[in-house]
Short mmCIF file of C-alpha atoms and ligand atoms in Angstrom, two decimals:
data_model
loop_
_atom_site.label_atom_id
_atom_site.label_comp_id
_atom_site.label_asym_id
_atom_site.label_seq_id
_atom_site.Cartn_x
_atom_site.Cartn_y
_atom_site.Cartn_z
CA UNK X 1 7.58 -2.38 -43.73
CA UNK X 2 6.06 -1.98 -39.96
CA UNK X 3 6.00 -5.59 -37.88
CA UNK X 4 2.81 -6.77 -37.52
CA UNK X 5 2.24 -7.02 -33.34
CA UNK X 6 0.92 -10.31 -31.71
CA UNK X 7 -2.56 -10.08 -31.35
CA UNK X 8 -4.21 -11.49 -28.07
CA UNK X 9 -7.70 -11.16 -26.65
CA UNK X 10 -8.53 -11.42 -23.33
CA UNK X 11 -11.86 -10.81 -20.59
CA UNK X 12 -9.65 -8.04 -18.70
CA UNK X 13 -5.55 -7.16 -19.64
CA UNK X 14 -4.29 -5.44 -16.51
CA UNK X 15 -1.79 -3.36 -16.21
CA UNK X 16 1.03 -3.73 -13.25
CA UNK X 17 1.82 -6.57 -11.22
CA UNK X 18 1.90 -5.36 -7.49
CA UNK X 19 -0.20 -6.06 -5.10
CA UNK X 20 -3.51 -4.93 -6.93
CA UNK X 21 -3.40 -6.37 -10.15
CA UNK X 22 -2.26 -9.60 -8.89
CA UNK X 23 -4.82 -10.15 -6.47
CA UNK X 24 -7.01 -8.57 -9.07
CA UNK X 25 -6.58 -11.50 -11.74
CA UNK X 26 -6.20 -14.00 -8.88
CA UNK X 27 -9.94 -13.51 -7.86
CA UNK X 28 -10.91 -12.90 -11.46
CA UNK X 29 -9.37 -16.34 -11.69
CA UNK X 30 -11.29 -17.62 -9.16
CA UNK X 31 -14.65 -15.95 -10.69
CA UNK X 32 -14.12 -17.92 -13.99
CA UNK X 33 -12.99 -14.42 -15.97
CA UNK X 34 -9.45 -14.58 -17.78
CA UNK X 35 -7.14 -12.17 -17.54
CA UNK X 36 -3.56 -10.93 -18.75
CA UNK X 37 -1.13 -9.06 -16.19
CA UNK X 38 1.48 -6.53 -17.93
CA UNK X 39 4.75 -5.90 -15.82
CA UNK X 40 7.58 -3.41 -16.72
CA UNK X 41 9.92 -5.50 -14.29
CA UNK X 42 11.34 -8.96 -13.75
CA UNK X 43 9.93 -10.99 -11.48
CA UNK X 44 12.96 -11.42 -9.44
CA UNK X 45 12.63 -7.45 -8.81
CA UNK X 46 8.99 -7.44 -7.19
CA UNK X 47 9.61 -10.58 -5.35
CA UNK X 48 12.42 -8.07 -3.87
CA UNK X 49 10.45 -5.25 -3.45
CA UNK X 50 10.74 -4.09 0.03
CA UNK X 51 7.77 -2.02 0.58
CA UNK X 52 5.11 -2.40 3.14
CA UNK X 53 4.49 -4.67 5.91
CA UNK X 54 1.24 -4.48 7.76
CA UNK X 55 -1.64 -6.44 6.75
CA UNK X 56 -5.42 -5.03 8.50
CA UNK X 57 -7.30 -8.25 9.62
CA UNK X 58 -9.37 -8.01 6.57
CA UNK X 59 -6.12 -7.94 4.21
CA UNK X 60 -5.40 -11.06 5.91
CA UNK X 61 -8.48 -12.80 5.92
CA UNK X 62 -9.25 -12.51 1.88
CA UNK X 63 -5.68 -13.77 1.85
CA UNK X 64 -6.55 -17.04 3.51
CA UNK X 65 -10.23 -17.69 2.45
CA UNK X 66 -8.64 -17.17 -1.44
CA UNK X 67 -5.79 -20.04 -0.39
CA UNK X 68 -3.08 -17.99 -0.42
CA UNK X 69 -2.89 -18.09 3.73
CA UNK X 70 -0.25 -20.67 4.04
CA UNK X 71 2.64 -19.11 4.12
CA UNK X 72 1.58 -16.27 5.58
CA UNK X 73 -0.35 -18.04 8.38
CA UNK X 74 3.16 -19.76 8.28
CA UNK X 75 5.75 -16.87 8.65
CA UNK X 76 3.78 -14.14 9.41
CA UNK X 77 3.59 -12.49 12.56
CA UNK X 78 -0.08 -11.93 14.29
CA UNK X 79 -0.19 -8.58 16.33
CA UNK X 80 -2.53 -7.99 18.73
CA UNK X 81 -1.70 -4.47 19.57
CA UNK X 82 1.21 -1.71 18.91
CA UNK X 83 2.74 1.13 21.08
CA UNK X 84 2.62 4.63 20.36
CA UNK X 85 5.66 6.11 22.44
CA UNK X 86 6.50 9.49 23.17
CA UNK X 87 7.34 11.75 25.96
CA UNK X 88 10.21 8.84 26.84
CA UNK X 89 7.41 6.29 27.33
CA UNK X 90 5.94 4.10 25.77
CA UNK X 91 2.00 3.73 25.51
CA UNK X 92 0.01 -0.05 24.14
CA UNK X 93 -2.88 0.21 21.65
CA UNK X 94 -4.72 -2.41 22.17
CA UNK X 95 -6.00 -3.77 18.59
CA UNK X 96 -7.84 -7.08 20.25
CA UNK X 97 -9.31 -5.90 23.22
CA UNK X 98 -10.41 -2.83 21.25
CA UNK X 99 -11.63 -4.20 18.21
CA UNK X 100 -11.99 -8.03 18.27
CA UNK X 101 -9.25 -7.62 15.78
CA UNK X 102 -5.28 -8.14 15.21
CA UNK X 103 -3.38 -7.47 12.08
CA UNK X 104 -0.36 -9.60 10.41
CA UNK X 105 2.83 -8.36 10.00
CA UNK X 106 3.94 -9.94 6.38
CA UNK X 107 5.99 -8.16 3.35
CA UNK X 108 4.50 -7.06 0.76
CA UNK X 109 6.61 -8.83 -1.35
CA UNK X 110 5.97 -12.04 0.34
CA UNK X 111 2.34 -11.46 -0.48
CA UNK X 112 3.94 -11.03 -3.63
CA UNK X 113 5.70 -14.05 -4.75
CA UNK X 114 2.35 -16.22 -2.80
CA UNK X 115 0.12 -14.00 -5.97
CA UNK X 116 3.31 -14.91 -9.39
CA UNK X 117 2.77 -18.54 -8.06
CA UNK X 118 -0.68 -18.79 -7.80
CA UNK X 119 -1.20 -16.93 -10.94
CA UNK X 120 1.43 -19.68 -12.73
CA UNK X 121 -0.29 -22.53 -12.05
CA UNK X 122 -3.10 -21.32 -14.02
CA UNK X 123 0.34 -20.28 -17.86
CA UNK X 124 1.93 -17.66 -18.60
CA UNK X 125 -0.80 -15.15 -17.29
CA UNK X 126 1.84 -12.43 -15.91
CA UNK X 127 4.51 -11.11 -18.66
CA UNK X 128 7.10 -9.61 -17.04
CA UNK X 129 9.96 -7.69 -18.41
CA UNK X 130 7.18 -5.48 -20.64
CA UNK X 131 8.66 -2.17 -22.53
CA UNK X 132 6.71 0.14 -23.77
CA UNK X 133 3.94 -0.62 -22.66
CA UNK X 134 0.12 1.53 -23.21
CA UNK X 135 -2.99 1.29 -23.42
CA UNK X 136 -5.41 2.59 -26.51
CA UNK X 137 -8.75 3.26 -27.33
CA UNK X 138 -10.07 3.05 -23.43
CA UNK X 139 -13.45 4.90 -24.36
CA UNK X 140 -14.56 2.10 -27.07
CA UNK X 141 -15.79 -1.02 -26.17
CA UNK X 142 -12.16 -2.67 -27.37
CA UNK X 143 -9.59 -1.39 -25.34
CA UNK X 144 -6.27 -2.41 -26.05
CA UNK X 145 -2.79 -3.16 -24.33
CA UNK X 146 0.29 -2.49 -26.32
CA UNK X 147 3.55 -3.87 -25.78
CA UNK X 148 6.93 -5.23 -26.59
CA UNK X 149 9.29 -7.41 -25.42
CA UNK X 150 12.45 -9.37 -26.33
CA UNK X 151 11.95 -7.71 -30.35
CA UNK X 152 8.23 -8.08 -30.80
CA UNK X 153 5.26 -6.32 -30.67
CA UNK X 154 2.08 -7.56 -28.68
CA UNK X 155 -1.35 -6.48 -28.31
CA UNK X 156 -3.93 -7.51 -26.15
CA UNK X 157 -7.54 -6.52 -26.68
CA UNK X 158 -9.98 -7.00 -23.67
CA UNK X 159 -13.51 -5.76 -22.26
CA UNK X 160 -11.70 -3.80 -19.59
CA UNK X 161 -8.46 -2.67 -18.68
CA UNK X 162 -7.79 -2.72 -14.82
CA UNK X 163 -4.52 0.22 -13.95
CA UNK X 164 -2.94 -1.16 -11.14
CA UNK X 165 0.72 0.19 -12.35
CA UNK X 166 1.26 2.63 -9.28
CA UNK X 167 1.41 6.63 -8.96
CA UNK X 168 3.90 6.29 -11.92
CA UNK X 169 2.38 4.42 -14.26
CA UNK X 170 1.11 4.97 -17.40
CA UNK X 171 -2.85 4.43 -16.63
CA UNK X 172 -4.11 7.39 -15.20
CA UNK X 173 -1.65 9.97 -17.58
CA UNK X 174 -3.38 8.26 -20.43
CA UNK X 175 -6.73 9.69 -19.30
CA UNK X 176 -7.97 13.27 -20.67
CA UNK X 177 -6.82 15.66 -17.86
CA UNK X 178 -10.18 17.35 -18.30
CA UNK X 179 -11.87 14.30 -16.68
CA UNK X 180 -9.72 14.32 -13.58
CA UNK X 181 -10.06 15.86 -10.64
CA UNK X 182 -6.86 14.85 -8.66
CA UNK X 183 -6.25 16.37 -4.81
CA UNK X 184 -2.77 16.40 -3.34
CA UNK X 185 -0.59 17.11 0.13
CA UNK X 186 3.06 16.65 -0.30
CA UNK X 187 4.55 16.18 2.93
CA UNK X 188 7.86 18.64 3.92
CA UNK X 189 9.75 14.91 4.50
CA UNK X 190 10.29 11.67 3.86
CA UNK X 191 10.55 7.96 5.13
CA UNK X 192 14.39 6.63 5.88
CA UNK X 193 13.48 2.79 5.59
CA UNK X 194 16.08 0.23 7.34
CA UNK X 195 16.30 -3.90 6.77
CA UNK X 196 18.31 -5.01 9.48
CA UNK X 197 19.35 -8.19 11.00
CA UNK X 198 18.50 -7.82 14.37
CA UNK X 199 15.73 -9.41 16.09
CA UNK X 200 13.17 -7.24 17.00
CA UNK X 201 13.78 -5.01 20.07
CA UNK X 202 9.86 -5.18 20.90
CA UNK X 203 7.25 -7.64 20.07
CA UNK X 204 4.86 -5.31 18.83
CA UNK X 205 5.96 -2.46 16.86
CA UNK X 206 5.99 1.42 17.71
CA UNK X 207 5.29 4.50 16.50
CA UNK X 208 7.32 7.00 18.34
CA UNK X 209 7.43 10.87 18.28
CA UNK X 210 10.46 12.26 18.76
CA UNK X 211 11.28 16.21 19.29
CA UNK X 212 14.00 14.89 15.97
CA UNK X 213 11.95 13.79 14.18
CA UNK X 214 9.50 10.06 13.70
CA UNK X 215 11.21 6.75 14.12
CA UNK X 216 8.95 3.31 13.55
CA UNK X 217 10.24 0.19 15.30
CA UNK X 218 8.57 -3.08 12.59
CA UNK X 219 10.18 -6.30 11.81
CA UNK X 220 9.58 -9.30 9.31
CA UNK X 221 10.82 -11.89 11.32
CA UNK X 222 12.16 -12.88 14.65
CA UNK X 223 15.68 -12.15 13.03
CA UNK X 224 14.57 -9.23 10.57
CA UNK X 225 14.32 -5.48 11.81
CA UNK X 226 12.36 -3.40 9.34
CA UNK X 227 12.99 0.68 10.71
CA UNK X 228 12.15 4.26 9.93
CA UNK X 229 13.11 7.62 10.41
CA UNK X 230 11.21 10.74 9.60
CA UNK X 231 13.80 12.08 7.35
CA UNK X 232 14.12 15.34 4.36
CA UNK X 233 12.02 14.79 1.59
CA UNK X 234 15.01 15.41 -0.76
CA UNK X 235 17.56 12.89 1.61
CA UNK X 236 19.49 10.94 0.11
CA UNK X 237 20.79 6.63 1.42
CA UNK X 238 23.59 8.22 0.65
CA UNK X 239 24.26 10.27 3.10
CA UNK X 240 22.97 8.16 6.12
CA UNK X 241 26.15 5.51 6.77
CA UNK X 242 25.11 3.10 8.98
CA UNK X 243 26.43 4.66 12.37
CA UNK X 244 24.08 7.72 11.93
CA UNK X 245 20.64 5.52 11.40
CA UNK X 246 21.49 3.75 14.69
CA UNK X 247 22.63 6.84 16.81
CA UNK X 248 19.61 8.21 15.09
CA UNK X 249 17.42 5.57 15.74
CA UNK X 250 18.78 5.12 19.63
CA UNK X 251 17.96 8.81 20.22
CA UNK X 252 14.14 8.49 19.06
CA UNK X 253 13.46 5.22 20.53
CA UNK X 254 15.45 5.90 23.75
CA UNK X 255 12.65 5.66 26.97
CA UNK X 256 12.94 6.22 30.50
CA UNK X 257 12.99 2.44 31.60
CA UNK X 258 16.13 1.94 29.89
CA UNK X 259 15.01 0.79 25.97
CA UNK X 260 17.63 0.79 23.91
CA UNK X 261 18.43 -0.91 20.47
CA UNK X 262 21.35 -3.02 19.55
CA UNK X 263 22.76 -2.25 16.39
CA UNK X 264 23.17 -4.46 13.55
CA UNK X 265 23.89 -5.39 10.12
CA UNK X 266 22.04 -3.38 7.68
CA UNK X 267 21.20 -5.08 5.19
CA UNK X 268 19.18 -2.48 2.49
CA UNK X 269 18.20 1.35 2.94
CA UNK X 270 15.36 3.49 0.48
CA UNK X 271 14.11 7.24 1.15
CA UNK X 272 10.10 7.36 0.44
CA UNK X 273 8.84 10.77 -0.47
CA UNK X 274 5.31 11.33 1.77
CA UNK X 275 1.98 12.25 -0.61
CA UNK X 276 -1.50 12.47 0.19
CA UNK X 277 -2.82 12.14 -3.16
CA UNK X 278 -6.05 10.89 -4.68
CA UNK X 279 -7.80 11.00 -8.32
CA UNK X 280 -11.56 10.72 -8.79
CA UNK X 281 -13.00 9.23 -10.81
CA UNK X 282 -11.61 6.02 -11.03
CA UNK X 283 -12.90 5.38 -14.25
CA UNK X 284 -12.49 6.54 -17.76
CA UNK X 285 -14.75 4.59 -19.88
CA UNK X 286 -13.26 0.95 -20.55
CA UNK X 287 -10.16 2.03 -18.13
CA UNK X 288 -10.20 1.28 -14.25
CA UNK X 289 -8.28 2.46 -11.58
CA UNK X 290 -7.03 0.98 -8.90
CA UNK X 291 -4.03 0.91 -5.25
CA UNK X 292 -1.32 3.59 -5.94
CA UNK X 293 -2.29 4.19 -9.62
CA UNK X 294 -5.60 6.18 -7.78
CA UNK X 295 -4.53 6.94 -4.70
CA UNK X 296 -1.34 7.57 -2.29
CA UNK X 297 -1.40 7.77 1.47
CA UNK X 298 1.50 8.58 4.09
CA UNK X 299 2.70 5.15 5.31
CA UNK X 300 2.23 6.14 9.46
CA UNK X 301 -1.25 4.43 8.91
CA UNK X 302 0.55 1.05 7.30
CA UNK X 303 -2.65 1.70 4.44
CA UNK X 304 -1.21 1.66 1.09
CA UNK X 305 -1.61 -2.00 0.62
CA UNK X 306 -4.36 -2.76 1.94
CA UNK X 307 -6.46 -0.08 0.38
CA UNK X 308 -5.44 -1.37 -2.94
CA UNK X 309 -6.60 -5.15 -1.55
CA UNK X 310 -10.22 -3.21 -1.00
CA UNK X 311 -10.05 -2.15 -4.37
CA UNK X 312 -9.71 -5.13 -6.58
CA UNK X 313 -12.40 -6.63 -4.11
CA UNK X 314 -15.08 -4.37 -5.58
CA UNK X 315 -13.92 -4.26 -8.87
CA UNK X 316 -13.66 -8.23 -9.07
CA UNK X 317 -17.10 -8.11 -7.94
CA UNK X 318 -18.50 -5.45 -9.84
CA UNK X 319 -16.57 -7.29 -13.46
CA UNK X 320 -18.54 -10.57 -12.05
CA UNK X 321 -21.64 -9.01 -12.60
CA UNK X 322 -20.52 -7.34 -15.49
CA UNK X 323 -19.66 -10.80 -17.17
CA UNK X 324 -22.50 -12.65 -16.08
CA UNK X 325 -25.21 -10.70 -16.93
CA UNK X 326 -24.17 -7.70 -18.38
CA UNK X 327 -24.68 -5.20 -15.51
CA UNK X 328 -22.74 -1.85 -16.49
CA UNK X 329 -24.65 -0.31 -13.28
CA UNK X 330 -21.98 -2.07 -11.51
CA UNK X 331 -18.81 -0.77 -13.45
CA UNK X 332 -20.10 2.77 -12.57
CA UNK X 333 -20.64 1.96 -8.73
CA UNK X 334 -16.78 0.10 -8.52
CA UNK X 335 -15.04 4.06 -8.14
CA UNK X 336 -17.47 5.61 -5.44
CA UNK X 337 -17.77 2.62 -3.39
CA UNK X 338 -14.12 2.75 -3.40
CA UNK X 339 -13.81 6.63 -2.60
CA UNK X 340 -15.84 6.33 0.43
CA UNK X 341 -13.71 4.23 2.01
CA UNK X 342 -10.68 5.89 0.33
CA UNK X 343 -11.25 9.26 1.99
CA UNK X 344 -11.83 7.93 5.04
CA UNK X 345 -8.17 5.87 4.84
CA UNK X 346 -6.97 8.90 3.09
CA UNK X 347 -8.35 11.47 7.01
CA UNK X 348 -7.15 8.49 8.92
CA UNK X 349 -3.74 8.88 7.23
CA UNK X 350 -2.89 12.33 7.41
CA UNK X 351 -4.14 12.13 11.45
CA UNK X 352 -1.19 9.74 12.13
CA UNK X 353 0.95 11.67 10.14
CA UNK X 354 0.33 15.04 11.44
CA UNK X 355 0.05 13.02 15.22
CA UNK X 356 3.61 11.72 15.08
CA UNK X 357 6.19 13.90 13.07
CA UNK X 358 7.97 16.64 13.52
CA UNK X 359 6.87 19.71 11.43
CA UNK X 360 9.49 22.27 10.89
CA UNK X 361 7.18 25.39 10.85
CA UNK X 362 5.66 23.73 14.22
CA UNK X 363 5.03 26.37 16.88
CA UNK X 364 5.79 25.51 20.94
CA UNK X 365 2.01 25.39 20.75
CA UNK X 366 2.14 23.33 17.97
CA UNK X 367 4.27 20.82 19.52
CA UNK X 368 2.48 21.14 23.17
CA UNK X 369 -1.17 20.26 21.07
CA UNK X 370 0.30 16.89 19.67
CA UNK X 371 1.05 16.44 23.02
CA UNK X 372 -2.03 16.75 24.37
CA UNK X 373 -3.33 14.77 21.63
CA UNK X 374 -0.75 11.39 21.69
CA UNK X 375 -1.60 11.91 25.82
CA UNK X 376 -5.32 11.87 25.45
CA UNK X 377 -5.42 8.33 22.25
CA UNK X 378 -3.20 6.91 24.57
CA UNK X 379 -5.39 7.31 27.85
CA UNK X 380 -9.18 7.71 26.61
CA UNK X 381 -10.73 4.29 25.88
CA UNK X 382 -13.08 6.21 22.85
CA UNK X 383 -10.30 7.92 21.26
CA UNK X 384 -7.72 4.64 21.46
CA UNK X 385 -10.64 2.56 19.93
CA UNK X 386 -10.68 4.88 17.31
CA UNK X 387 -7.04 4.66 15.83
CA UNK X 388 -7.62 0.69 16.62
CA UNK X 389 -10.51 0.74 14.63
CA UNK X 390 -8.63 2.08 11.67
CA UNK X 391 -5.75 0.78 11.89
CA UNK X 392 -6.78 -2.76 12.36
CA UNK X 393 -9.03 -1.65 9.48
CA UNK X 394 -12.78 0.17 8.30
CA UNK X 395 -15.69 -2.77 7.50
CA UNK X 396 -15.53 -3.19 3.17
CA UNK X 397 -17.61 -1.24 1.71
CA UNK X 398 -19.14 -2.73 -1.82
CA UNK X 399 -21.18 0.64 -2.92
CA UNK X 400 -24.64 -1.51 -3.18
CA UNK X 401 -25.74 -1.11 0.66
CA UNK X 402 -27.37 1.18 2.45
P1 LIG B 501 2.33 -1.02 -7.19
O1 LIG B 501 2.38 -1.83 -5.70
O2 LIG B 501 3.26 0.22 -6.61
O3 LIG B 501 2.20 -2.19 -8.56
C1 LIG B 501 2.14 -1.65 -9.30
C2 LIG B 501 3.24 -1.91 -10.46
O4 LIG B 501 3.27 -1.93 -11.71
C3 LIG B 501 4.48 -2.44 -10.11
O5 LIG B 501 4.75 -3.55 -10.53
C4 LIG B 501 5.21 -1.02 -10.92
O6 LIG B 501 6.52 -2.19 -11.52
C5 LIG B 501 4.23 -1.99 -12.48
N1 LIG B 501 4.45 -0.30 -13.40
C6 LIG B 501 4.41 0.75 -13.23
N2 LIG B 501 4.38 1.20 -14.67
C7 LIG B 501 4.17 0.10 -15.72
C8 LIG B 501 4.01 0.56 -16.72
N3 LIG B 501 4.00 1.50 -17.45
N4 LIG B 501 3.47 -0.86 -17.64
C9 LIG B 501 3.77 -2.20 -16.53
N5 LIG B 501 3.54 -1.75 -15.14
C10 LIG B 501 3.97 -0.61 -14.88
N6 LIG B 501 3.13 1.41 2.12
C11 LIG B 501 3.00 1.23 3.46
O7 LIG B 501 1.93 0.75 3.52
N7 LIG B 501 3.98 1.08 4.14
C12 LIG B 501 5.24 1.21 3.53
O8 LIG B 501 6.33 1.25 3.88
C13 LIG B 501 5.51 1.23 2.28
N8 LIG B 501 6.33 1.76 1.55
C14 LIG B 501 6.69 1.96 0.55
C15 LIG B 501 7.97 2.14 -0.66
C16 LIG B 501 7.54 2.65 -1.88
C17 LIG B 501 9.10 2.93 -2.55
C18 LIG B 501 6.76 3.19 -2.63
C19 LIG B 501 6.34 3.13 -4.01
C20 LIG B 501 5.00 2.66 -1.66
C21 LIG B 501 4.72 2.03 -0.42
N9 LIG B 501 4.49 2.00 0.08
C22 LIG B 501 4.41 1.32 1.69
C23 LIG B 501 2.89 2.25 -0.39
C24 LIG B 501 2.27 0.61 -0.71
O9 LIG B 501 3.66 -0.01 -0.77
C25 LIG B 501 1.41 0.97 -1.79
O10 LIG B 501 0.60 0.77 -1.30
C26 LIG B 501 0.94 -0.69 -2.85
O11 LIG B 501 2.33 -0.93 -3.75
C27 LIG B 501 0.10 -0.75 -3.59
O12 LIG B 501 -0.49 -1.82 -4.63
P2 LIG B 501 -0.32 -1.34 -6.00
O13 LIG B 501 -0.12 -2.40 -6.68
O14 LIG B 501 -1.29 -0.49 -6.38
O15 LIG B 501 1.23 -0.77 -6.55
C1 LIG B 502 5.36 -0.95 8.22
C2 LIG B 502 4.98 0.42 6.99
C3 LIG B 502 4.76 0.94 7.79
O1 LIG B 502 3.73 2.50 6.47
C4 LIG B 502 3.83 1.18 8.80
O2 LIG B 502 3.13 1.74 9.01
C5 LIG B 502 3.74 -0.27 9.90
C6 LIG B 502 5.21 -0.92 9.69
C7 LIG B 502 6.59 -2.12 7.56
O3 LIG B 502 7.23 -1.85 6.72
O4 LIG B 502 6.65 -2.81 8.15
#
């Protein structure tokens, strides 16, 4: 005899407890809309998963305005500028002076910790450690999420499902392929990301273009640095012993003013492949996609998490209108509004990536052009403002303006 699933009903079922799924659940709760979040990983795993680190001005503001700012403002590092480094010299881009805005350096896993704590105040609304997650009947008005946990089967019927399950999740894959157009560019390199117990060697981030490849100096706290190195796309972190990492960082971040890194204990290392990816449309029936489930940017512009936050802000507002007055148009406008912003951010992330990385097939002409572009960006107020405006964050596009 087949086991009957345990059944529940909720207004919005959310697949994935990353920044997109958790913030969506938080925003919906503030609007009086009930949701349940289904996640395959454990709470501990999510709270330790080191990923992005830079919050756009607007992302930090949303967290603050929705009651999640206390730890961020206490422990996060507000940065008014960043450095572009090339040809052995660093050049400051003054975000604050050029745009009136700054960014907040605060790890994604800290945002996730804050969101999980806030959501669990409302009871067991996040289901961790789920297996066999599937979405059903997404083209009907009663879509459902199925999953198993501790040997029991579960079914959550909803009005809408939010697919916030990242690039490798099941939501986008549940949409008939002929209903989607996918745009993709895979880069011929990856990033080796390192967490090290050394005080940051610079107060602000350094994005460095070097003949050996790109390097980035970032941080998590006054004691912990976050560093990245361009590496082959299929590199194995095991092939990068600590000495090799420090040697490469030292070479790529060296400057003619004598700036040097002091090596220290490496706490964690991992390789991330780099791609640009967009899936259109972001909706199929009652399934709405958000964040990495719908798009990926190369990390050079520090945009991945910020885009996810932008998506779910628009989605929460559309769902609010739907539940208040049956506004189907708000649901229809969700994807197009997000995609306009997503494509502008795709452009910026691609631009930063091509300007700062070493491409194997670069000709001497390409290298000189790259240096000329950097030279222009740091010496033209107009060009520096373009970078600063995008880095600090483009304004939200709600899809209901002119
Ligand atoms: P995610 O954070 O991926 O969350 C999706 C969630 O869904 C996860 O918790 C996952 O466990 C869960 N899930 C997956 N499948 C299922 C399923 N079948 N059922 C239920 N749940 C499921 N961006 C930067 O700006 N800088 C960086 O340095 C950077 N580093 C990154 C490193 C890695 C390894 C990755 C993968 C991404 C990185 N990013 C970085 C991008 C940034 O972290 C993402 O853009 C951001 O996490 C997007 O949030 P999200 O909620 O959409 O997706
Ligand atoms: C970090 C990550 C990025 O992709 C970036 O552009 C800047 C900082 C970080 O993890 O700190």
